[in-house]
Coordinates of C-alpha atoms and ligand atoms in Angstrom, one line a residue:
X21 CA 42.4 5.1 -14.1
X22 CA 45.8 4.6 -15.0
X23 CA 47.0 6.1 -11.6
X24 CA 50.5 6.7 -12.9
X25 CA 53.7 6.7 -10.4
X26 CA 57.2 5.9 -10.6
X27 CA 60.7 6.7 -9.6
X28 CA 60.3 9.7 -11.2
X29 CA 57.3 11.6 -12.3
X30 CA 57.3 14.6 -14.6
X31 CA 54.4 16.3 -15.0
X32 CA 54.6 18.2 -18.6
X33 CA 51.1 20.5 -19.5
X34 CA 53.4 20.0 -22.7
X35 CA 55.5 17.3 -24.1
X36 CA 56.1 16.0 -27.4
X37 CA 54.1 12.0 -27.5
X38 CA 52.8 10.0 -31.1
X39 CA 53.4 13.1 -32.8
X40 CA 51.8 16.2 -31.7
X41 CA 51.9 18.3 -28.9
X42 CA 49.5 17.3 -25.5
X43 CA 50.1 17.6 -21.9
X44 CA 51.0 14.5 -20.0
X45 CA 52.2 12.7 -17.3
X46 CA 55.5 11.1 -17.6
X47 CA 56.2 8.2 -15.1
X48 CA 60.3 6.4 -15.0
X49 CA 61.1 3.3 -13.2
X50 CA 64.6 1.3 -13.8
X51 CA 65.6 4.3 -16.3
X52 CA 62.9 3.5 -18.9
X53 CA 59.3 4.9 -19.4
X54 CA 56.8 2.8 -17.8
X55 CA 53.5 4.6 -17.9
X56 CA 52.6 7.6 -20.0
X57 CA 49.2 9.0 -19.0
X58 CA 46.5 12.2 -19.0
X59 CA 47.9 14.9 -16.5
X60 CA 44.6 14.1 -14.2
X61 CA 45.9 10.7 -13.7
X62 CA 48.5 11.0 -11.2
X63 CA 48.3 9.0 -8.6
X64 CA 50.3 11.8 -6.0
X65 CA 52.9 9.2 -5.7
X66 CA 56.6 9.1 -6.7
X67 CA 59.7 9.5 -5.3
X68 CA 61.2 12.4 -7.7
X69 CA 58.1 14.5 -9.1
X70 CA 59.2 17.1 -11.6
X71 CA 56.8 20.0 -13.2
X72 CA 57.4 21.8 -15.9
X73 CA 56.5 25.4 -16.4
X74 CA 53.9 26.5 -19.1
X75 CA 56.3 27.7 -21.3
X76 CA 58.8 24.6 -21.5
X77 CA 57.8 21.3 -23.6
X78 CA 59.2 17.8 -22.7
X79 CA 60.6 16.4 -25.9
X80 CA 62.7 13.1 -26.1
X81 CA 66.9 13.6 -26.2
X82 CA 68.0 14.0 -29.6
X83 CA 69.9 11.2 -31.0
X84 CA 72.4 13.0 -33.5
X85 CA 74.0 10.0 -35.3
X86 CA 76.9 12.2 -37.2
X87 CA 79.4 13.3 -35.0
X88 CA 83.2 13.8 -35.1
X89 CA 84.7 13.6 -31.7
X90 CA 88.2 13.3 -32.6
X91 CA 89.8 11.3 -29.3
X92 CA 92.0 10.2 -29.4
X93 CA 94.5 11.3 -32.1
X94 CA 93.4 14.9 -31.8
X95 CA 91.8 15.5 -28.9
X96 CA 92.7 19.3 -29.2
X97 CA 90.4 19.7 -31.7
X98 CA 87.5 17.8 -29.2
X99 CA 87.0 14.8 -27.0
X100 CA 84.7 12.6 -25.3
X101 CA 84.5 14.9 -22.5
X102 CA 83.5 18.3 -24.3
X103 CA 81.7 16.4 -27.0
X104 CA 79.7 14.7 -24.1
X105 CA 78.9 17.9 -22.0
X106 CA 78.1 20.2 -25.5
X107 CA 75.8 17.2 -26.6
X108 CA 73.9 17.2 -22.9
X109 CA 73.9 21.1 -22.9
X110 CA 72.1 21.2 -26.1
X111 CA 69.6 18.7 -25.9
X112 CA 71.0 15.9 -27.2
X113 CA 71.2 12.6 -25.5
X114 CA 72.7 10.2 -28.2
X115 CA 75.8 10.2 -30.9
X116 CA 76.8 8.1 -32.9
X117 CA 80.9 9.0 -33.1
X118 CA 82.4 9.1 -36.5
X119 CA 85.0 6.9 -37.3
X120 CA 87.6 9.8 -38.9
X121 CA 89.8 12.3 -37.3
X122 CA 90.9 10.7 -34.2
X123 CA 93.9 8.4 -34.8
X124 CA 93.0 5.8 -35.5
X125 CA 90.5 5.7 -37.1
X126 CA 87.8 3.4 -36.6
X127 CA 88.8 0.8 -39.3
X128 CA 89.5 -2.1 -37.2
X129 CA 88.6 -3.7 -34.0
X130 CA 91.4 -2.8 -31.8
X131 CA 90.9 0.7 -32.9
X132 CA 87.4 0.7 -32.2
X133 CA 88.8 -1.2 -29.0
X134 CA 90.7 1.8 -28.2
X135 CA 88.6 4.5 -28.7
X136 CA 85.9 2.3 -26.3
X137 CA 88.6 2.5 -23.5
X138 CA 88.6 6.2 -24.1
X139 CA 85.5 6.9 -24.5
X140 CA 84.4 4.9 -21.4
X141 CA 84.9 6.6 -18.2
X142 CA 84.2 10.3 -19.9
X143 CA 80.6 10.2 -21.7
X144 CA 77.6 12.0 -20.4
X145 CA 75.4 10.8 -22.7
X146 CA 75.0 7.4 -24.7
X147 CA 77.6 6.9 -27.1
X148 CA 77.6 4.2 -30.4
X149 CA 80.7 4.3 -33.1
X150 CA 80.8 4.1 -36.8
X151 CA 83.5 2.0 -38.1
X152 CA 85.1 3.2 -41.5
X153 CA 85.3 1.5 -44.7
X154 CA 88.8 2.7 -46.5
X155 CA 90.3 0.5 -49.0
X156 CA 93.2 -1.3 -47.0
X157 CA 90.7 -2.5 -44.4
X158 CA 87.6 -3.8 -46.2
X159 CA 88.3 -7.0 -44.5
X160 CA 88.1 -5.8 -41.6
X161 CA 84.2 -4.7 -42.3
X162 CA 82.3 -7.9 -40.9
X163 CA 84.7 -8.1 -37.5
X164 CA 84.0 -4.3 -37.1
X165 CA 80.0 -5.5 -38.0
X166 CA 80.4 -8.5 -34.8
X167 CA 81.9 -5.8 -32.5
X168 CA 78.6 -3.4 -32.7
X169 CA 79.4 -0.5 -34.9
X170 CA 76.0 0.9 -36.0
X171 CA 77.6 0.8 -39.8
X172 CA 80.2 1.5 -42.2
X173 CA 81.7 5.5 -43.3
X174 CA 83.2 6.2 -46.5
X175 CA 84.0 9.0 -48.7
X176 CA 83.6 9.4 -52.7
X177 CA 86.6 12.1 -52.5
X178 CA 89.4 13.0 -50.4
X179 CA 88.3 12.8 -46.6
X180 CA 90.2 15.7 -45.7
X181 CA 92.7 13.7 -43.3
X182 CA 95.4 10.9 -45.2
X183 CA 94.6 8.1 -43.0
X184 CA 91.0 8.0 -43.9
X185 CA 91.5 7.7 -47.8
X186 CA 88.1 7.5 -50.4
X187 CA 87.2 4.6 -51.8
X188 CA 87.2 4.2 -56.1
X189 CA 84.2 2.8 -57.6
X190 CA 85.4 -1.1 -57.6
X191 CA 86.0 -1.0 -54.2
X192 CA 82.7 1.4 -53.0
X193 CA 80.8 -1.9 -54.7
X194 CA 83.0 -4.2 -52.7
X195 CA 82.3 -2.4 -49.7
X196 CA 78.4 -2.4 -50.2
X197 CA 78.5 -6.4 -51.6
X198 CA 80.4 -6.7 -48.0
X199 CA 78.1 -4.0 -45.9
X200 CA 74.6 -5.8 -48.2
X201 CA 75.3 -9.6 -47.3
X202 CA 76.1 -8.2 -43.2
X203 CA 73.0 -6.5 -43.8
X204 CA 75.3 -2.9 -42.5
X205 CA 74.6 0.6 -43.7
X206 CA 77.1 2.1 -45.8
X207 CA 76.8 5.9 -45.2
X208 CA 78.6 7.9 -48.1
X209 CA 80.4 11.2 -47.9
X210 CA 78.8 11.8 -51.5
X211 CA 81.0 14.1 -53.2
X212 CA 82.7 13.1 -56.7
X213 CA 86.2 13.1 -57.1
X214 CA 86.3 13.4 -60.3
X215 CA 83.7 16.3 -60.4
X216 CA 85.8 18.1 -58.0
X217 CA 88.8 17.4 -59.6
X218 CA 87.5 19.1 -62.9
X219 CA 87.0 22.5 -61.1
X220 CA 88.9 25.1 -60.1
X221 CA 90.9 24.5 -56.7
X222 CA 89.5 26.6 -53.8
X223 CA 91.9 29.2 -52.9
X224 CA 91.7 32.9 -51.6
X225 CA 89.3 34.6 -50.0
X226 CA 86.5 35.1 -52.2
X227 CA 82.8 32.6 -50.8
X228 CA 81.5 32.2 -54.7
X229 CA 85.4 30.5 -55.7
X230 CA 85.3 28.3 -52.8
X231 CA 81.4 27.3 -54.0
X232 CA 82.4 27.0 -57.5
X233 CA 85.0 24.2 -56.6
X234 CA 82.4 22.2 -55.0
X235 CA 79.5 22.6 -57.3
X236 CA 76.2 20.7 -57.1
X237 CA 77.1 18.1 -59.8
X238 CA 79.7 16.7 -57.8
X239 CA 77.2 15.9 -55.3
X240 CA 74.8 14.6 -58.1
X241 CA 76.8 12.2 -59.9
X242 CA 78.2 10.6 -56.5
X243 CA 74.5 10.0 -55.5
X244 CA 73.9 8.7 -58.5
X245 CA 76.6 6.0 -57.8
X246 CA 74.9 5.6 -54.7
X247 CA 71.9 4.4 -56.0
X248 CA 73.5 2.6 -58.6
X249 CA 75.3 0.4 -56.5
X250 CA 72.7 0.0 -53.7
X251 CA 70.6 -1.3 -56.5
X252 CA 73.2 -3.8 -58.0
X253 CA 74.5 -5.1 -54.4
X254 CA 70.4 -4.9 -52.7
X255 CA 72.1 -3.0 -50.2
X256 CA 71.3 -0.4 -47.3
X257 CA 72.9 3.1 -47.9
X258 CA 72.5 6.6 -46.3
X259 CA 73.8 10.1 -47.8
X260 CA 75.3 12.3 -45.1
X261 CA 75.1 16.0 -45.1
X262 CA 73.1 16.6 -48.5
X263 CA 73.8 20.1 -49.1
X264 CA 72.5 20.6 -53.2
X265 CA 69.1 20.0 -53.5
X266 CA 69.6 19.4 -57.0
X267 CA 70.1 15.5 -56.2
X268 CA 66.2 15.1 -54.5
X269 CA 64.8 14.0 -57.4
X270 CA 67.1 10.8 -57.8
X271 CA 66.7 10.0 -54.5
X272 CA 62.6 10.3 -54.6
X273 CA 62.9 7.9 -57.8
X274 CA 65.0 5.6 -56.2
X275 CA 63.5 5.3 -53.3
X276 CA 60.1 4.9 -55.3
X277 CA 61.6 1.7 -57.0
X278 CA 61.9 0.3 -53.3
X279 CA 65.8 1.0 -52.6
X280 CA 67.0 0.8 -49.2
X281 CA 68.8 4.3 -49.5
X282 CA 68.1 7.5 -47.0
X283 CA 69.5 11.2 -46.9
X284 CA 70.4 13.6 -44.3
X285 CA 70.8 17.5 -44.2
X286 CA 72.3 19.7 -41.0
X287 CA 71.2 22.8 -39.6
X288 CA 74.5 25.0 -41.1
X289 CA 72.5 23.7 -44.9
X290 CA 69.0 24.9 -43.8
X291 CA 69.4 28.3 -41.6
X292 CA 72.7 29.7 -43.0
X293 CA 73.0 30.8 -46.6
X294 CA 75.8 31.8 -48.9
X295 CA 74.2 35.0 -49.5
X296 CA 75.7 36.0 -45.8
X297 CA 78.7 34.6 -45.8
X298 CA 81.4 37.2 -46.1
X299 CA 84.8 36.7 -47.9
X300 CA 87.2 35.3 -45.7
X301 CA 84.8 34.0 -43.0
X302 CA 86.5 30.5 -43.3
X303 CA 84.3 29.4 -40.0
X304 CA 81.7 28.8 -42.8
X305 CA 84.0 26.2 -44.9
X306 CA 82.4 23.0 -44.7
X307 CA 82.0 20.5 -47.8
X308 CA 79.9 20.1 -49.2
X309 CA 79.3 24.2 -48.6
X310 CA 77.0 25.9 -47.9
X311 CA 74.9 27.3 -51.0
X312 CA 72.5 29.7 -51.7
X313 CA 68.9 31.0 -50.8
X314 CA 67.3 29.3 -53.6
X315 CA 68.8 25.5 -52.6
X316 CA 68.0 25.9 -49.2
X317 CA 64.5 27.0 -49.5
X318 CA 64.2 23.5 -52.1
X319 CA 65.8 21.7 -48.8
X320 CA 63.3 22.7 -47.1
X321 CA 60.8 21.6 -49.4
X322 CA 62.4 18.1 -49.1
X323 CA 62.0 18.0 -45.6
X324 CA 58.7 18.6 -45.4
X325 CA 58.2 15.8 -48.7
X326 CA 59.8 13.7 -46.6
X327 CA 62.3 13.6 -49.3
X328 CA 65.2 14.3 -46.6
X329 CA 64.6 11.7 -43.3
X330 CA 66.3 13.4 -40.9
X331 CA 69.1 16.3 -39.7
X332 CA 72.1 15.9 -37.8
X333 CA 74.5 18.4 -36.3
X334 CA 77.7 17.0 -38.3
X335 CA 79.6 18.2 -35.8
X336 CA 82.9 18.7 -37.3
X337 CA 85.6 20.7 -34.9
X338 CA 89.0 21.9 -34.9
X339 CA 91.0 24.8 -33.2
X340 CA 91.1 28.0 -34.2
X341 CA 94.6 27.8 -36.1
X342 CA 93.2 25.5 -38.7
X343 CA 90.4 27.3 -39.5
X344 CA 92.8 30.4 -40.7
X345 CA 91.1 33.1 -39.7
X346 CA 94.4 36.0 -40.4
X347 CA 94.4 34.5 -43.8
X348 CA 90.7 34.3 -44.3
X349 CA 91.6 31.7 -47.4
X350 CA 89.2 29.1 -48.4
X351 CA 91.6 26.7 -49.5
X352 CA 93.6 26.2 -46.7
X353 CA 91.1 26.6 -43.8
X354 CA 89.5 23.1 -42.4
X355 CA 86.4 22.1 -43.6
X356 CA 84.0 21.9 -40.7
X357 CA 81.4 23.2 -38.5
X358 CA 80.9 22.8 -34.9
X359 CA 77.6 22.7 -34.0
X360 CA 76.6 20.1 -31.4
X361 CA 75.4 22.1 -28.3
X362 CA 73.3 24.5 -30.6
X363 CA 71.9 22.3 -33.1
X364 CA 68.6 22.0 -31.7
X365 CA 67.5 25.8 -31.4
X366 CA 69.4 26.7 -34.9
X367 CA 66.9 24.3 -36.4
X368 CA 63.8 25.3 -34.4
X369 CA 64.6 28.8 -34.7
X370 CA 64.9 28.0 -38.8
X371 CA 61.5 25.5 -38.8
X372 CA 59.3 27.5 -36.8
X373 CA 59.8 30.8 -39.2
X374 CA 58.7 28.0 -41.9
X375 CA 55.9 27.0 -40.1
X376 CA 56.9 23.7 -39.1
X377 CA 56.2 22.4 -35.5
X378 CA 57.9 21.2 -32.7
X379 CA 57.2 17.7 -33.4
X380 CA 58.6 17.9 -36.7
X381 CA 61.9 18.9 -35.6
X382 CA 61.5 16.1 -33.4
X383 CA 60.9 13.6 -35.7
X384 CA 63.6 15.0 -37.7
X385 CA 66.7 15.0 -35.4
X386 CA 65.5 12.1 -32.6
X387 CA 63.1 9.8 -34.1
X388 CA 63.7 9.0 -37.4
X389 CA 67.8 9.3 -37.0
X390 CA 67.3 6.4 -33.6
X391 CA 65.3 4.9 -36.5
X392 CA 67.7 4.4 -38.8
X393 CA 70.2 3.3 -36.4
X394 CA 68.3 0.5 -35.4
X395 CA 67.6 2.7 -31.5
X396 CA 64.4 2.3 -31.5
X397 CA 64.0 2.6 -27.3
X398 CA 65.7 5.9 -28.2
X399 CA 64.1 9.4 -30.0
X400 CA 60.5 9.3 -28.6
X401 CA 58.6 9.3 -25.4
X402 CA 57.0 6.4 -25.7
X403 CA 56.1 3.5 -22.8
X404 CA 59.1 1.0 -23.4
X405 CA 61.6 3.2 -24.1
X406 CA 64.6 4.9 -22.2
X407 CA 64.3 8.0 -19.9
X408 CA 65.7 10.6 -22.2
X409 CA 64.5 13.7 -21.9
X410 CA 65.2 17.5 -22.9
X411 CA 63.1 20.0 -20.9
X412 CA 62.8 22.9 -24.1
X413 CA 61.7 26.5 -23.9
X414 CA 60.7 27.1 -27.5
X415 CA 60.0 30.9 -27.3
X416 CA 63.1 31.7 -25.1
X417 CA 65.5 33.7 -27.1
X418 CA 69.6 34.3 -26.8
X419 CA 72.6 34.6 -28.7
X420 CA 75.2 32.2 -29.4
X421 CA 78.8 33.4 -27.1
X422 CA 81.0 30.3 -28.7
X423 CA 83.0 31.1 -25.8
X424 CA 80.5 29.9 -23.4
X425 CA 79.6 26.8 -25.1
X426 CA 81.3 23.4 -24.0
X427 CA 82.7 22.6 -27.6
X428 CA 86.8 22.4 -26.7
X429 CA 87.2 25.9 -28.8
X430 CA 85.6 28.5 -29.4
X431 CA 84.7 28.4 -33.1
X432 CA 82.0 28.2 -34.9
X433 CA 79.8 29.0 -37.9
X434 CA 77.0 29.8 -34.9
X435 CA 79.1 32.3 -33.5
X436 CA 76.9 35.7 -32.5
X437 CA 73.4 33.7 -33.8
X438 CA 70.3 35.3 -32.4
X439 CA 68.3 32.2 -31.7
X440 CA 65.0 31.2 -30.5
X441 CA 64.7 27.9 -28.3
X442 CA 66.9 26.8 -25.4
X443 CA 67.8 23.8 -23.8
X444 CA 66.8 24.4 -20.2
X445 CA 67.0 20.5 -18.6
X446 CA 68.4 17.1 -20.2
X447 CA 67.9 14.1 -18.4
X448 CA 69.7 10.4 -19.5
X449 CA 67.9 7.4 -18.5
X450 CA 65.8 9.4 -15.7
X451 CA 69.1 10.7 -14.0
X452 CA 69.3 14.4 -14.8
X453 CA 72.8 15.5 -16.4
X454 CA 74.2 18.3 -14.5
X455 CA 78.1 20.3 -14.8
X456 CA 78.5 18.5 -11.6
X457 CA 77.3 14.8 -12.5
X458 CA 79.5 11.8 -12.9
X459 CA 79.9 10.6 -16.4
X460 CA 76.5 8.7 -16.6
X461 CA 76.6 7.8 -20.5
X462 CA 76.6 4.4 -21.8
X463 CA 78.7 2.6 -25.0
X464 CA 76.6 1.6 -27.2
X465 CA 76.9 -1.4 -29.2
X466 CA 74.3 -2.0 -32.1
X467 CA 71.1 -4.5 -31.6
X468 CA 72.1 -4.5 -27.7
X469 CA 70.0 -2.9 -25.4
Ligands
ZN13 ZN1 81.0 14.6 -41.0

């Protein structure tokens, strides 16, 4: 008998473990897992012993790997500290920061330095950076690659802030010749410019304009750039926030001929639809937006293909000024949706009325995003890897008060969501994560433990 004990013992009659659902005993020593086992095989001894209740499920933290936290530069808009607590609040035990927003930007190594400092004393849960690849510091990429970034940002079109300008096509290939012999990922904001330069500016307050100046070709043609250029350079690319699901099919193919290149939806894409967005409700603007019925239920479809690897939040704050709310005008309002703290239970609420498990949704937006990031102690309960844990009641149910949450303001696509799921415990490397607790979080720094 396995006669499991430890530091800290949970016993879970259901967690998450290889896939499924089971019951099980968890046992922690050092902040890793040492010892999963069969409920019957507790030994009785342990320092810390923790049961669940019936209706909560032990699932590993989520590692969200596309996150804007925005400090410093704009720290009004959200900061290691909020980010930190919303991420812990709502299950999730991992981001990966992005490298636009906060000023500077994460295009060199004393800004990455900087935002380290920061960062440091503040997190509550692990945190890794993305460095960014803009044209005046593609030098800077393999320095940024020897200081631990996890990989390399850029955008096809305008970024939405003027320090963080796109890249043309020359220099997107030099960036993935550069990001291909580091053996980086290049992760593309993949939106055309040229596409969306060819449509009619968003302006006003009417949903279908703003959706007609992004249309679904301009997300097709820069994926097929993508591919194009991870297959010339042998590269290793990633397409964030696939909103059209008109570019699946590309993807399938390439990834059929053996490319190295992966996709990503959010929860905003899959559970909210353009059918019930009202004129004016600019705390819906994100970009790509957010289309209609029919291309979400396709997402879908790629999910469960396996077509889409994984969803992240895209976190993507600001205050409430920006987001023009008296003027209710699509052009002007800032593109983004805050979602961190309510990302899990917006997409469990959405997958469990599709009939997808609680172990996809893990697998979705833990495993297969540590995965990709090279984490792999990180996004499963598995002997080896670190004591993150989210104690889950799937069935409970509440509504979103984005006044209540720990995102710095209170604004949100989420806002007044009926939703089913809730976080009800998170624990980071077997220490649980309280309002109370010290900063506990750790820097991350790629292929480090
Ligand atoms: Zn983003």
């Amino acid at each position: 008998m396995l006669g499991v004990e430890g530091d800290l013992v949970i016993r879970a009659p259901r967690a998450i473990i290889d896939g499924r659902e089971q019951s099980a005993v968890v046992s922690v020593r050092g902040g890793r897992i040492v010892a999963i086992g069969a409920l019957d095989t507790f030994s009785g001894k342990g320092s810390q012993i923790v049961d669940l209740a019936d209706d909560e499920v032990l699932l590993p933290g989520l590692v969200d790997t596309h996150v804007h936290v925005n400090e410093p530069g704009r720290t009004e808009w959200e900061g290691f500290d909020s980010a930190t607590r919303a991420a812990a609040a709502g299950g999730v035990t991992t981001i990966i920061d992005m490298p636009l927003n906060s000023i500077p930007s994460t295009v060199t190594v004393d800004a990455l330095r900087i935002k380290r400092e920061v960062a440091a004393p503040q997190v509550r849960v692990d945190v890794g950076f993305w460095g960014g690849a803009v044209p005046d510091h593609l030098g800077d990429l393999e320095a940024l690659h020897e200081a631990g970034v996890f990989g390399f940002k850029c955008f096809l079109a305008d970024s939405g802030v003027e320090e963080f300008p796109p890249l043309d096509a020359d220099q997107f290939r030099t960036a993935m010749t550069e990001t291909a012999r580091l053996g980086a990922l290049l992760i593309v904001h993949a939106e055309d410019a040229g596409t969306l330069a060819a449509a009619t500016p968003a302006s006003g307050r009417v949903y279908g304009d703003f959706l007609a100046s992004r249309p679904p070709t301009a997300e097709d043609v820069a994926i097929a750039q993508v591919i194009d250029v991870t297959r010339e350079t042998g590269g290793r690319s990633h397409v964030v926030h696939l909103s059209s699901a008109s570019a699946l099919a590309s993807l399938r193919a390439a990834r059929a001929e053996g490319l190295d290149v992966t996709v990503e939806s959010c929860p905003h894409y899959l559970a909210l639809d353009a059918e019930h967005i009202a004129d004016g409700a600019t705390s819906f603007k994100c970009c790509p937006p957010i289309r209609d019925h029919a291309n979400q239920d396709a997402l879908w479809a790629g999910l469960a293909a396996s077509d889409i690897d994984f969803v992240v939040s895209d976190h993507s704050p600001s205050t409430a000024d920006l987001k023009q709310f008296d003027a209710g005008d699509f052009g002007l309002a800032w593109g983004g949706i805050a979602s961190l703290q309510v990302g899990l239970p917006a997409m469990w609420s959405a997958a469990r009325e599709r009939g997808h498990t609680l172990a996809d949704v893990v697998r979705w937006m833990a495993t297969a995003t540590a995965d990709r990031v090279g984490l792999h102690h990180k996004g499963r309960l598995a002997v080896g890897a670190d004591a993150d844990f989210v104690v889950f009641a799937p069935d409970e149910e509440w509504d979103v008060d984005v006044s209540a949450l720990h995102h710095r303001n209170p604004v949100s696509a989420w806002a007044d969501h009926h939703l089913t799921g809730q976080v009800r415990q998170t624990w980071l490397h077997g220490i649980r994560i309280t309002n109370d607790s010290a900063p506990g979080g750790r820097l991350l720094t790629r292929g480090q433990r």
